[in-house]
XYZ file of C-alpha atoms in Angstrom:
355
model
C -95.301 -41.994 -12.488
C -94.928 -39.042 -13.872
C -97.745 -36.823 -14.569
C -97.957 -36.698 -18.677
C -96.990 -40.668 -18.587
C -99.572 -43.384 -19.545
C -99.537 -47.487 -18.088
C -99.913 -49.843 -21.096
C -102.973 -52.102 -21.357
C -102.605 -55.670 -20.047
C -102.221 -58.186 -22.763
C -105.499 -59.851 -22.207
C -107.920 -57.040 -22.095
C -106.360 -55.430 -24.879
C -108.587 -54.954 -27.934
C -108.231 -56.453 -30.841
C -108.453 -54.514 -34.095
C -108.355 -50.968 -34.894
C -110.384 -48.566 -31.903
C -112.261 -45.244 -33.261
C -112.333 -42.666 -30.441
C -114.772 -40.260 -30.664
C -114.463 -36.479 -28.297
C -110.660 -37.585 -29.176
C -109.454 -34.012 -28.435
C -111.095 -33.754 -25.259
C -109.675 -34.589 -21.364
C -110.056 -38.061 -21.541
C -110.244 -38.927 -25.352
C -106.139 -37.525 -25.594
C -105.312 -40.030 -22.365
C -107.474 -42.686 -23.560
C -105.458 -42.388 -27.101
C -102.218 -42.261 -25.481
C -102.762 -45.355 -23.721
C -103.657 -47.139 -26.700
C -100.965 -46.333 -28.761
C -98.765 -46.840 -25.982
C -100.347 -50.556 -26.027
C -99.595 -50.789 -29.797
C -103.584 -50.796 -30.427
C -104.390 -49.434 -34.168
C -106.388 -46.087 -33.232
C -108.320 -43.632 -35.118
C -109.886 -40.333 -34.029
C -113.021 -38.541 -35.337
C -112.310 -35.027 -35.323
C -113.965 -31.736 -36.682
C -110.657 -30.482 -38.069
C -108.112 -32.418 -39.050
C -106.147 -29.510 -39.170
C -106.127 -28.124 -36.199
C -103.579 -27.964 -33.310
C -105.579 -30.432 -31.045
C -105.847 -32.932 -33.634
C -102.470 -32.304 -35.161
C -101.125 -33.228 -31.988
C -103.087 -36.596 -31.915
C -101.566 -37.183 -35.311
C -98.201 -36.702 -33.883
C -98.549 -39.241 -31.468
C -99.183 -41.973 -34.133
C -103.415 -41.665 -34.629
C -105.052 -41.779 -37.652
C -107.529 -38.730 -37.913
C -110.807 -38.833 -39.854
C -112.913 -35.605 -40.219
C -116.206 -35.828 -39.045
C -119.277 -35.081 -36.931
C -121.716 -36.823 -34.819
C -125.283 -35.006 -36.927
C -123.545 -36.448 -39.729
C -124.019 -40.198 -40.369
C -122.212 -40.537 -43.194
C -118.874 -39.090 -41.937
C -119.609 -41.534 -38.954
C -119.879 -44.484 -40.897
C -116.792 -43.633 -42.996
C -114.891 -43.377 -39.619
C -116.250 -46.569 -37.969
C -115.172 -48.445 -41.374
C -112.509 -50.828 -40.687
C -112.957 -50.926 -36.902
C -113.570 -53.497 -34.116
C -114.742 -51.215 -31.451
C -115.663 -47.586 -30.953
C -115.073 -45.732 -27.804
C -117.992 -42.761 -27.926
C -116.906 -40.128 -26.283
C -117.937 -37.102 -28.054
C -120.242 -34.619 -26.351
C -120.821 -30.801 -26.765
C -120.167 -29.565 -22.867
C -120.085 -26.099 -23.269
C -123.327 -24.288 -24.576
C -121.637 -20.836 -24.649
C -119.574 -22.253 -27.428
C -122.260 -23.649 -29.683
C -125.503 -22.496 -28.221
C -128.197 -24.460 -26.374
C -130.232 -25.978 -29.381
C -126.807 -27.554 -31.224
C -125.603 -28.854 -27.402
C -128.727 -30.625 -26.801
C -129.044 -31.736 -30.904
C -125.655 -33.516 -30.742
C -126.119 -35.154 -27.307
C -128.900 -36.146 -27.787
C -128.747 -38.038 -30.953
C -124.899 -38.431 -31.240
C -125.070 -41.719 -29.378
C -127.865 -43.654 -31.560
C -126.041 -42.318 -34.571
C -122.460 -43.539 -33.600
C -124.451 -46.516 -33.202
C -126.347 -46.902 -36.069
C -122.984 -45.671 -38.225
C -121.010 -48.874 -36.384
C -123.608 -51.363 -37.458
C -123.299 -50.504 -40.783
C -119.940 -50.609 -40.703
C -119.683 -53.810 -38.759
C -118.264 -53.093 -35.640
C -118.600 -55.375 -32.717
C -118.952 -52.903 -30.006
C -119.945 -49.625 -29.073
C -118.949 -48.193 -25.645
C -120.920 -44.897 -25.295
C -119.330 -43.023 -22.280
C -121.964 -40.960 -20.219
C -122.002 -39.345 -16.852
C -123.356 -40.087 -13.416
C -124.486 -36.620 -13.450
C -127.720 -37.764 -15.163
C -128.662 -38.583 -10.923
C -128.467 -35.199 -10.359
C -128.092 -34.089 -6.663
C -128.955 -37.255 -4.824
C -131.632 -37.401 -1.821
C -130.502 -40.936 -1.053
C -126.784 -42.533 -1.652
C -124.955 -44.225 -2.506
C -126.980 -44.709 -6.210
C -126.359 -47.695 -8.189
C -127.580 -47.945 -11.823
C -131.493 -48.268 -10.928
C -131.600 -45.085 -9.590
C -133.786 -41.862 -10.028
C -132.646 -39.959 -12.854
C -133.000 -36.272 -12.239
C -130.206 -34.420 -13.820
C -129.407 -30.796 -12.618
C -128.063 -28.968 -15.401
C -129.052 -28.581 -19.216
C -125.659 -30.323 -20.055
C -126.961 -33.546 -17.440
C -130.370 -33.494 -19.234
C -129.067 -33.551 -22.551
C -126.801 -36.396 -21.625
C -129.483 -38.328 -20.179
C -131.622 -37.767 -23.684
C -128.853 -38.959 -25.161
C -128.831 -42.365 -23.461
C -132.161 -42.706 -24.033
C -132.538 -42.901 -27.133
C -129.362 -44.859 -28.020
C -131.029 -47.324 -25.865
C -133.967 -47.104 -28.039
C -132.146 -48.028 -30.928
C -129.848 -50.789 -30.372
C -130.872 -54.013 -31.619
C -129.779 -57.457 -31.731
C -128.344 -57.427 -35.469
C -126.006 -54.595 -34.190
C -122.937 -54.046 -32.500
C -122.937 -55.417 -28.493
C -123.409 -51.873 -26.837
C -122.228 -50.929 -23.357
C -123.174 -47.586 -21.641
C -120.768 -46.500 -18.879
C -121.495 -43.680 -16.848
C -118.531 -42.280 -15.097
C -117.977 -40.392 -12.088
C -115.892 -37.136 -12.074
C -112.554 -37.333 -13.167
C -109.120 -35.936 -12.009
C -105.309 -36.757 -11.984
C -102.961 -35.485 -15.040
C -104.747 -34.141 -17.914
C -108.098 -33.497 -15.879
C -106.368 -31.248 -13.689
C -107.600 -28.157 -15.664
C -110.826 -28.436 -14.561
C -109.994 -28.773 -10.920
C -107.136 -25.394 -10.810
C -109.755 -23.377 -9.015
C -109.698 -25.686 -6.114
C -106.389 -25.766 -5.996
C -106.027 -22.192 -5.960
C -108.394 -21.587 -3.595
C -107.086 -24.619 -1.233
C -103.383 -22.723 -1.526
C -104.810 -19.164 -1.025
C -107.085 -19.677 1.959
C -110.070 -18.564 -0.018
C -112.327 -21.681 -0.158
C -116.200 -21.656 0.954
C -117.894 -25.147 2.182
C -121.759 -25.450 3.235
C -121.982 -26.717 6.684
C -119.177 -28.567 7.908
C -119.167 -29.894 4.205
C -120.366 -33.322 5.141
C -121.578 -34.558 2.232
C -120.217 -36.747 -0.278
C -118.593 -36.579 -3.515
C -117.464 -38.976 -5.590
C -114.096 -38.363 -8.034
C -111.834 -41.037 -10.106
C -108.482 -40.567 -11.186
C -108.552 -40.248 -14.827
C -106.104 -43.352 -15.920
C -108.795 -45.569 -13.802
C -111.236 -44.042 -15.861
C -109.716 -45.110 -18.804
C -108.155 -48.854 -17.813
C -111.842 -49.521 -17.221
C -113.450 -47.904 -20.236
C -110.876 -50.492 -22.124
C -112.628 -52.986 -20.225
C -115.761 -52.012 -21.111
C -114.826 -52.548 -24.344
C -113.941 -56.066 -24.176
C -115.054 -57.448 -21.166
C -117.706 -59.958 -22.484
C -119.903 -59.111 -19.474
C -119.952 -55.875 -20.424
C -122.016 -55.960 -23.484
C -125.714 -54.810 -22.758
C -125.314 -53.403 -19.715
C -125.707 -49.616 -18.541
C -122.656 -49.467 -15.401
C -121.571 -46.512 -13.364
C -117.842 -46.477 -13.493
C -115.553 -45.020 -11.286
C -113.800 -45.541 -8.044
C -115.458 -47.955 -5.458
C -113.887 -45.468 -2.577
C -115.999 -42.079 -1.832
C -115.254 -38.866 0.290
C -116.820 -36.078 1.664
C -116.330 -32.186 -0.157
C -114.339 -31.567 3.140
C -112.180 -34.537 2.613
C -111.368 -33.482 -1.010
C -110.253 -29.948 -0.234
C -108.520 -31.789 3.062
C -106.780 -33.791 0.145
C -105.748 -31.050 -2.115
C -104.332 -29.258 0.916
C -101.939 -32.120 2.197
C -100.860 -32.730 -1.755
C -99.863 -28.836 -1.149
C -98.624 -29.192 2.083
C -100.606 -26.719 3.883
C -103.875 -26.607 6.060
C -107.060 -26.560 5.407
C -109.348 -23.970 6.267
C -112.129 -22.716 4.692
C -112.389 -19.155 4.568
C -116.198 -18.827 4.559
C -118.620 -21.388 6.094
C -122.420 -21.206 4.972
C -125.232 -22.229 6.724
C -126.648 -25.782 5.467
C -129.938 -23.927 6.016
C -130.979 -22.377 3.678
C -128.342 -23.067 1.585
C -128.868 -26.398 0.739
C -132.626 -26.367 -0.236
C -131.762 -22.758 -2.142
C -129.164 -24.664 -4.083
C -131.087 -27.342 -5.288
C -134.567 -25.247 -6.575
C -131.955 -23.025 -8.412
C -129.930 -25.640 -10.054
C -133.375 -27.082 -10.810
C -134.719 -23.988 -12.289
C -131.413 -23.581 -13.894
C -131.519 -26.812 -15.958
C -135.000 -26.398 -17.087
C -134.703 -22.558 -18.231
C -130.785 -22.768 -19.401
C -130.246 -19.476 -17.270
C -127.472 -21.595 -15.636
C -124.919 -18.544 -13.755
C -121.604 -19.713 -12.719
C -122.396 -19.621 -9.063
C -125.096 -22.576 -9.550
C -122.323 -24.776 -10.829
C -120.451 -24.100 -7.609
C -123.543 -24.419 -5.208
C -124.450 -27.664 -7.010
C -120.686 -29.071 -6.352
C -120.598 -27.609 -2.671
C -124.194 -28.067 -1.758
C -124.789 -31.228 -3.420
C -124.171 -35.373 -2.874
C -122.595 -37.295 -5.311
C -121.682 -41.008 -4.015
C -122.024 -44.120 -6.453
C -122.270 -47.687 -6.029
C -119.741 -48.481 -8.721
C -119.343 -52.298 -7.679
C -121.391 -53.742 -10.755
C -118.735 -52.298 -13.074
C -115.908 -53.446 -10.804
C -116.858 -57.194 -10.654
C -118.032 -57.213 -14.224
C -114.538 -55.615 -15.509
C -112.672 -57.478 -12.745
C -111.033 -54.048 -11.963
C -110.472 -52.080 -8.698
C -108.676 -48.671 -8.814
C -105.384 -48.229 -8.418
C -105.514 -44.696 -6.980
C -107.257 -43.885 -3.938
C -108.557 -40.641 -4.189
C -106.069 -38.634 -1.934
C -103.134 -40.178 -4.248
C -105.504 -38.941 -7.415
C -105.879 -35.048 -6.317
C -101.717 -35.814 -5.444
C -101.739 -35.965 -8.906
C -103.876 -33.291 -9.687
C -101.990 -30.503 -8.091
C -98.772 -32.124 -9.465
C -100.233 -31.558 -12.855
C -101.272 -28.259 -11.826
C -97.414 -27.485 -10.848
C -96.038 -28.880 -13.959
C -98.078 -27.063 -16.635
C -96.243 -23.898 -15.018
C -97.798 -21.272 -12.956
C -98.027 -19.654 -9.273
C -100.549 -22.424 -7.676
C -102.765 -20.545 -5.613
C -102.549 -16.914 -7.661
C -105.460 -17.340 -9.642
C -108.496 -18.378 -7.583
C -111.174 -16.321 -8.203
C -114.860 -16.742 -6.466
C -116.228 -19.989 -4.674
C -114.214 -23.359 -5.725
C -115.873 -25.817 -7.818
């Protein structure tokens, strides 16, 4: 399968009726809509600016566009009209672009606003997409749905606030709901988020903390899309909070080695930082950043390199009846292929710590 192609959804799990996707111009939103369109599902996208190039690309794909925002409940209700399912991917991820206060308001209030609008419009199911990041840097792993919630960045704290407010808003007289907390996403379309790592591995400029033995958990974007579609249709998913992603985990070093294998190079870190005191300092720094809002880029890199990310996704696998098609090695190969297909020299743009 080429990096740009998508696979159609099987008949038995294909959503009936029109599907509204919020966050439609984001990495997962674009891939999800492409998959739905390729499967013959009627689609609608909530966009802030219907004339923007990103929105026009969706229109050219065959997606109906509706202008609206998460904090404008009237526009949300209009967007939900005539839809059977809403998949809510929208979130403010870059507070530098919108401001910390605006990011927090969107992420905290948006999910409940979407559910209330869906109820008013007679929607049957709402799938809210959250993040496993709400569990923060793990002290024990793998963590399941009942794990301690310790988000370690402003964004992750705001996403947890949105989950909590949504769960407080849902009622029996509204649409069925699902909260899907997804792992980190790799693969075609998501490759831009990983190009720093790909470049660093290609250029021999990687950093590890200790032996790089802390767990890492990533899932191919097409597996995430398939799971979200099943969240929208599986009877057993209704009313559940689930950790969604592949059952496979690797290590930080293993992730780098998978990239190296895809590139056809030998992985050898340029720097190895001692586990002590790097990990405790990294944990302390990310916690301070989460509460103060002062989060220089190096903190995110340190969180990635020193943190542990491993989740028990068996509930979602069993509930949705789906096992990931791509191993982590295959998913990272697809990530590297997508970086190459995009153009430009792989390995020529690396700066700082891979994260």
